[in-house]
GROMACS .gro file of C-alpha atoms in nm:
model
  296
    1MET     CA    1  -2.034  -6.886  15.860
    2LYS     CA    2  -1.664  -6.987  15.859
    3VAL     CA    3  -1.530  -6.925  15.501
    4LEU     CA    4  -1.339  -7.218  15.384
    5PRO     CA    5  -1.001  -7.187  15.169
    6PHE     CA    6  -1.081  -7.312  14.777
    7THR     CA    7  -0.726  -7.407  14.785
    8LEU     CA    8  -0.614  -7.662  15.035
    9LEU     CA    9  -0.252  -7.619  15.201
   10VAL     CA   10  -0.059  -7.973  15.186
   11PRO     CA   11   0.215  -8.032  15.390
   12ASP     CA   12   0.563  -7.992  15.221
   13ASP     CA   13   0.782  -8.159  15.467
   14LYS     CA   14   0.701  -8.538  15.254
   15SER     CA   15   0.748  -8.595  14.908
   16VAL     CA   16   0.486  -8.845  14.847
   17ILE     CA   17   0.179  -8.750  15.129
   18SER     CA   18  -0.118  -9.017  15.186
   19GLU     CA   19  -0.388  -9.069  15.390
   20HIS     CA   20  -0.638  -9.338  15.483
   21ILE     CA   21  -0.976  -9.175  15.637
   22GLU     CA   22  -1.304  -9.327  15.772
   23LEU     CA   23  -1.572  -9.042  15.814
   24PRO     CA   24  -1.922  -8.967  15.840
   25PHE     CA   25  -1.884  -8.834  15.456
   26PHE     CA   26  -1.628  -8.657  15.214
   27TYR     CA   27  -1.524  -8.320  15.272
   28GLN     CA   28  -1.791  -8.133  15.116
   29TYR     CA   29  -1.649  -7.843  14.972
   30LEU     CA   30  -1.533  -7.778  14.646
   31HIS     CA   31  -1.157  -7.739  14.631
   32ARG     CA   32  -0.833  -7.796  14.442
   33HIS     CA   33  -0.437  -7.850  14.548
   34ASP     CA   34  -0.112  -7.848  14.348
   35GLU     CA   35  -0.096  -8.196  14.409
   36TRP     CA   36  -0.224  -8.487  14.173
   37GLN     CA   37  -0.450  -8.737  14.396
   38ILE     CA   38  -0.502  -9.089  14.361
   39THR     CA   39  -0.803  -9.196  14.563
   40TYR     CA   40  -0.935  -9.526  14.636
   41VAL     CA   41  -1.302  -9.533  14.747
   42GLU     CA   42  -1.303  -9.811  14.998
   43ARG     CA   43  -1.685  -9.763  15.128
   44GLY     CA   44  -1.894  -9.476  15.029
   45GLU     CA   45  -2.125  -9.358  14.736
   46GLY     CA   46  -2.235  -9.001  14.580
   47THR     CA   47  -2.120  -8.792  14.304
   48LEU     CA   48  -1.761  -8.645  14.247
   49ILE     CA   49  -1.784  -8.308  14.041
   50ALA     CA   50  -1.447  -8.270  13.877
   51GLY     CA   51  -1.382  -7.966  13.665
   52ASN     CA   52  -1.700  -7.876  13.458
   53ASP     CA   53  -1.835  -8.251  13.496
   54MET     CA   54  -1.990  -8.509  13.751
   55HIS     CA   55  -1.938  -8.888  13.790
   56ALA     CA   56  -2.113  -9.117  14.018
   57PHE     CA   57  -1.865  -9.290  14.248
   58ARG     CA   58  -1.938  -9.628  14.473
   59SER     CA   59  -1.737  -9.860  14.656
   60GLY     CA   60  -1.442 -10.000  14.491
   61ASP     CA   61  -1.388  -9.675  14.267
   62ILE     CA   62  -1.029  -9.522  14.189
   63PHE     CA   63  -1.009  -9.179  14.083
   64VAL     CA   64  -0.685  -9.022  13.961
   65ILE     CA   65  -0.756  -8.608  14.019
   66GLY     CA   66  -0.508  -8.376  13.789
   67ALA     CA   67  -0.335  -8.099  13.980
   68LYS     CA   68  -0.539  -7.777  14.024
   69LEU     CA   69  -0.845  -7.917  13.918
   70PRO     CA   70  -1.133  -7.798  14.150
   71HIS     CA   71  -1.338  -8.134  14.304
   72LEU     CA   72  -1.563  -8.260  14.526
   73PHE     CA   73  -1.634  -8.602  14.654
   74LYS     CA   74  -2.019  -8.518  14.727
   75SER     CA   75  -2.183  -8.812  14.932
   76ASN     CA   76  -2.549  -8.930  14.914
   77PRO     CA   77  -2.783  -8.733  15.088
   78GLU     CA   78  -2.818  -9.008  15.324
   79TYR     CA   79  -2.470  -8.967  15.464
   80PHE     CA   80  -2.598  -8.654  15.637
   81SER     CA   81  -2.860  -8.759  15.793
   82LEU     CA   82  -2.875  -8.711  16.201
   83ASP     CA   83  -2.976  -9.074  16.239
   84SER     CA   84  -2.744  -9.199  15.983
   85ASN     CA   85  -2.505  -9.481  16.089
   86LYS     CA   86  -2.330  -9.491  15.713
   87THR     CA   87  -1.931  -9.391  15.712
   88ILE     CA   88  -1.717  -9.347  15.415
   89ARG     CA   89  -1.369  -9.503  15.425
   90ALA     CA   90  -1.132  -9.396  15.146
   91CYS     CA   91  -0.718  -9.416  15.062
   92SER     CA   92  -0.542  -9.139  14.890
   93VAL     CA   93  -0.195  -9.070  14.783
   94TYR     CA   94  -0.094  -8.734  14.660
   95PHE     CA   95   0.224  -8.603  14.499
   96ASN     CA   96   0.338  -8.304  14.272
   97PRO     CA   97   0.566  -8.379  13.991
   98ASN     CA   98   0.661  -8.017  13.979
   99GLY     CA   99   0.716  -7.984  14.366
  100ILE     CA  100   0.951  -8.162  14.562
  101LEU     CA  101   0.962  -8.475  14.329
  102ALA     CA  102   1.048  -8.274  14.005
  103PRO     CA  103   1.439  -8.398  14.038
  104LEU     CA  104   1.280  -8.753  14.018
  105PHE     CA  105   1.014  -8.672  13.766
  106ASN     CA  106   1.292  -8.498  13.543
  107LEU     CA  107   1.492  -8.807  13.504
  108PRO     CA  108   1.501  -8.969  13.139
  109GLU     CA  109   1.333  -9.304  13.284
  110MET     CA  110   1.058  -9.114  13.384
  111LYS     CA  111   0.967  -8.963  13.010
  112MET     CA  112   0.683  -9.188  12.963
  113ALA     CA  113   0.529  -9.125  13.330
  114ASN     CA  114   0.528  -8.753  13.242
  115THR     CA  115   0.377  -8.784  12.892
  116PHE     CA  116   0.090  -9.003  13.063
  117LEU     CA  117   0.015  -8.737  13.289
  118ALA     CA  118   0.040  -8.447  13.025
  119LYS     CA  119  -0.190  -8.621  12.822
  120ASN     CA  120  -0.444  -8.676  13.113
  121LYS     CA  121  -0.372  -8.326  13.279
  122HIS     CA  122  -0.728  -8.352  13.441
  123GLY     CA  123  -0.720  -8.694  13.568
  124PHE     CA  124  -0.915  -9.005  13.515
  125LYS     CA  125  -1.114  -9.261  13.620
  126VAL     CA  126  -0.924  -9.623  13.642
  127PRO     CA  127  -1.163  -9.871  13.475
  128TYR     CA  128  -1.310 -10.156  13.645
  129GLY     CA  129  -1.080 -10.436  13.536
  130PHE     CA  130  -0.799 -10.244  13.622
  131ALA     CA  131  -0.892 -10.122  13.996
  132GLU     CA  132  -0.835 -10.456  14.133
  133SER     CA  133  -0.465 -10.487  14.074
  134LEU     CA  134  -0.406 -10.117  14.185
  135ILE     CA  135  -0.582 -10.117  14.536
  136PRO     CA  136  -0.269 -10.286  14.707
  137LYS     CA  137  -0.029 -10.070  14.571
  138ILE     CA  138  -0.210  -9.761  14.683
  139PHE     CA  139  -0.208  -9.918  15.037
  140ARG     CA  140   0.167 -10.015  15.019
  141VAL     CA  141   0.226  -9.674  14.966
  142HIS     CA  142   0.046  -9.550  15.288
  143GLN     CA  143   0.201  -9.814  15.450
  144ALA     CA  144   0.541  -9.766  15.377
  145SER     CA  145   0.780  -9.560  15.520
  146GLY     CA  146   1.142  -9.405  15.453
  147VAL     CA  147   1.265  -9.485  15.103
  148ASP     CA  148   1.021  -9.763  15.040
  149VAL     CA  149   0.745  -9.461  15.014
  150VAL     CA  150   0.938  -9.371  14.710
  151PHE     CA  151   0.965  -9.728  14.568
  152ASN     CA  152   0.624  -9.832  14.603
  153PHE     CA  153   0.521  -9.467  14.497
  154LEU     CA  154   0.700  -9.547  14.156
  155LYS     CA  155   0.543  -9.923  14.137
  156LEU     CA  156   0.194  -9.743  14.177
  157ILE     CA  157   0.287  -9.466  13.897
  158ASN     CA  158   0.435  -9.751  13.645
  159SER     CA  159   0.139  -9.936  13.688
  160LEU     CA  160  -0.101  -9.622  13.598
  161GLN     CA  161   0.075  -9.519  13.291
  162ASP     CA  162   0.018  -9.901  13.150
  163LEU     CA  163  -0.317  -9.853  13.157
  164ASN     CA  164  -0.242  -9.641  12.805
  165GLU     CA  165  -0.618  -9.551  12.663
  166ASN     CA  166  -0.800  -9.734  12.870
  167VAL     CA  167  -0.926  -9.447  13.061
  168GLU     CA  168  -1.208  -9.232  13.125
  169SER     CA  169  -1.109  -8.864  13.182
  170LEU     CA  170  -1.280  -8.720  13.432
  171CYS     CA  171  -1.355  -8.382  13.205
  172SER     CA  172  -1.279  -8.189  12.886
  173ASP     CA  173  -0.946  -8.107  12.759
  174LEU     CA  174  -1.065  -7.816  12.726
  175TYR     CA  175  -1.153  -7.695  13.074
  176SER     CA  176  -0.929  -7.440  13.233
  177SER     CA  177  -0.871  -7.476  13.566
  178ASN     CA  178  -0.736  -7.146  13.635
  179VAL     CA  179  -0.974  -7.010  13.859
  180SER     CA  180  -0.924  -6.765  14.138
  181GLU     CA  181  -0.982  -6.790  14.496
  182ASN     CA  182  -1.274  -6.586  14.546
  183GLU     CA  183  -1.454  -6.712  14.216
  184GLY     CA  184  -1.341  -7.071  14.346
  185MET     CA  185  -1.505  -7.050  14.691
  186ARG     CA  186  -1.824  -6.836  14.513
  187LEU     CA  187  -1.851  -7.138  14.247
  188SER     CA  188  -1.818  -7.386  14.605
  189LYS     CA  189  -2.113  -7.232  14.762
  190ILE     CA  190  -2.339  -7.238  14.432
  191ILE     CA  191  -2.230  -7.598  14.364
  192SER     CA  192  -2.289  -7.689  14.733
  193PHE     CA  193  -2.658  -7.539  14.724
  194ILE     CA  194  -2.748  -7.698  14.415
  195THR     CA  195  -2.624  -8.074  14.509
  196GLU     CA  196  -2.789  -8.008  14.832
  197ASN     CA  197  -3.118  -7.905  14.687
  198TYR     CA  198  -3.162  -8.080  14.366
  199ASN     CA  199  -3.425  -8.271  14.483
  200SER     CA  200  -3.674  -7.993  14.514
  201GLN     CA  201  -3.774  -7.711  14.300
  202ILE     CA  202  -3.507  -7.487  14.309
  203SER     CA  203  -3.506  -7.218  14.046
  204LEU     CA  204  -3.261  -6.993  13.865
  205GLU     CA  205  -3.343  -6.703  14.093
  206ASP     CA  206  -3.312  -6.958  14.416
  207VAL     CA  207  -2.940  -7.003  14.324
  208ALA     CA  208  -2.866  -6.675  14.172
  209ASN     CA  209  -2.959  -6.508  14.557
  210THR     CA  210  -2.697  -6.759  14.677
  211ALA     CA  211  -2.416  -6.602  14.488
  212PHE     CA  212  -2.543  -6.226  14.586
  213MET     CA  213  -2.593  -6.208  14.179
  214THR     CA  214  -2.918  -6.112  13.933
  215PRO     CA  215  -3.017  -6.430  13.724
  216GLN     CA  216  -2.889  -6.245  13.422
  217ALA     CA  217  -2.495  -6.220  13.570
  218PHE     CA  218  -2.529  -6.541  13.764
  219CYS     CA  219  -2.611  -6.714  13.422
  220ARG     CA  220  -2.333  -6.564  13.252
  221TYR     CA  221  -2.101  -6.646  13.535
  222PHE     CA  222  -2.185  -6.995  13.586
  223LYS     CA  223  -2.169  -7.083  13.225
  224LYS     CA  224  -1.813  -6.931  13.158
  225HIS     CA  225  -1.681  -7.111  13.452
  226THR     CA  226  -1.842  -7.459  13.451
  227GLY     CA  227  -1.925  -7.470  13.069
  228HIS     CA  228  -2.297  -7.539  13.202
  229THR     CA  229  -2.596  -7.365  13.222
  230PHE     CA  230  -2.754  -7.391  13.539
  231ILE     CA  231  -3.065  -7.627  13.386
  232SER     CA  232  -2.811  -7.842  13.200
  233PHE     CA  233  -2.617  -7.864  13.522
  234LEU     CA  234  -2.910  -7.921  13.760
  235ASN     CA  235  -3.050  -8.179  13.504
  236GLU     CA  236  -2.727  -8.370  13.543
  237VAL     CA  237  -2.686  -8.378  13.886
  238ARG     CA  238  -3.066  -8.490  13.892
  239ILE     CA  239  -2.983  -8.766  13.643
  240ASN     CA  240  -2.688  -8.874  13.809
  241ASP     CA  241  -2.902  -8.905  14.138
  242ALA     CA  242  -3.138  -9.141  13.910
  243CYS     CA  243  -2.894  -9.345  13.762
  244LYS     CA  244  -2.767  -9.480  14.120
  245SER     CA  245  -3.089  -9.525  14.245
  246LEU     CA  246  -3.207  -9.704  13.927
  247ILE     CA  247  -2.928  -9.958  13.991
  248GLY     CA  248  -2.953  -9.974  14.373
  249GLY     CA  249  -3.216 -10.218  14.404
  250GLU     CA  250  -3.536  -9.979  14.281
  251LYS     CA  251  -3.783 -10.160  14.102
  252ALA     CA  252  -3.804 -10.092  13.716
  253ASP     CA  253  -4.187 -10.042  13.762
  254CYS     CA  254  -4.100  -9.763  14.021
  255ILE     CA  255  -3.903  -9.539  13.770
  256SER     CA  256  -4.166  -9.252  13.827
  257GLY     CA  257  -4.084  -9.262  14.186
  258VAL     CA  258  -3.681  -9.235  14.075
  259ALA     CA  259  -3.760  -8.925  13.895
  260TYR     CA  260  -3.949  -8.774  14.146
  261LYS     CA  261  -3.726  -8.833  14.394
  262ALA     CA  262  -3.441  -8.702  14.180
  263GLY     CA  263  -3.624  -8.366  14.135
  264PHE     CA  264  -3.803  -8.399  13.807
  265ASN     CA  265  -4.221  -8.341  13.859
  266SER     CA  266  -4.274  -8.490  13.510
  267ILE     CA  267  -4.217  -8.856  13.413
  268THR     CA  268  -4.240  -8.753  13.033
  269ASN     CA  269  -3.949  -8.462  13.097
  270PHE     CA  270  -3.740  -8.702  13.298
  271ASN     CA  271  -3.726  -8.985  13.027
  272ARG     CA  272  -3.660  -8.717  12.769
  273VAL     CA  273  -3.376  -8.562  12.973
  274PHE     CA  274  -3.253  -8.909  13.105
  275LYS     CA  275  -3.219  -9.032  12.743
  276SER     CA  276  -3.037  -8.679  12.608
  277ILE     CA  277  -2.794  -8.744  12.890
  278ILE     CA  278  -2.718  -9.088  12.936
  279GLY     CA  279  -2.796  -9.205  12.545
  280GLN     CA  280  -3.086  -9.465  12.647
  281SER     CA  281  -3.399  -9.475  12.842
  282PRO     CA  282  -3.401  -9.579  13.224
  283ARG     CA  283  -3.534  -9.907  13.150
  284ALA     CA  284  -3.278  -9.962  12.880
  285TYR     CA  285  -3.005  -9.834  13.133
  286ILE     CA  286  -3.125 -10.088  13.398
  287ASP     CA  287  -3.147 -10.391  13.128
  288THR     CA  288  -2.784 -10.279  13.038
  289TYR     CA  289  -2.654 -10.275  13.396
  290ASN     CA  290  -2.822 -10.613  13.467
  291ASN     CA  291  -2.692 -10.758  13.198
  292VAL     CA  292  -2.321 -10.654  13.234
  293SER     CA  293  -2.347 -10.732  13.597
  294ARG     CA  294  -2.465 -11.094  13.483
  295VAL     CA  295  -2.154 -11.129  13.250
  296ASN     CA  296  -1.890 -11.010  13.509
   0.00000   0.00000   0.00000
């Protein structure tokens, strides 16, 4: 098996880097880089793992990912099917305020932008109400050339800082992104195993073997680097999948089917875990989503 790096290298011959991709699925390994990342998910569904937390993503979402934060856009399982005709499409902008752009970010006029980035050091999800106005600005950065790249980038940053308090942090401020390369590659392998097998009855021994560790050593290691126990992380992955199924067209009377599809073997346990993580029952979650959709 080819060993992939945990820290990705980004070309340093540009002050602002951008890409517009269309692929069968997102890059499927946990990774990090020195640059901040602004990603507009033009098409695709899945789970974003960011630091020690996870978020469902779908078409239309915009995420700002902090520098050095381990992250992974994990496409839904159907994107990996051999007969799948699904593809993802996304536009991303990368920048490093402490690298080649440092002279720009050291200007007095950038004080508010620096304060905003420092306050949201791990990144955030852009609220739906604000995403629509940011999408064309992301594309203007990507499509620009010469000095217009920097000009459009500044307009994008200015719009982001205008969000002020209206952002949802990607993970806890207490999370430390100071993970070594070896630890990062091991975590990537562990998380990939869990996210690829969560809907089957995987055990602590199964995932510990993936990391070549005893169950006891694995529990200590995983808790230290993710803030989760194995079971709590597995439950969040499963509930995240269940949420997407519940609002993706599944009927309310098929909640039990959603539970079993996500890996739970007891509807009672599913309801209990769902409420502990989401704060409401699966049926109430569906009703809340439907009510919000009707309002919008």
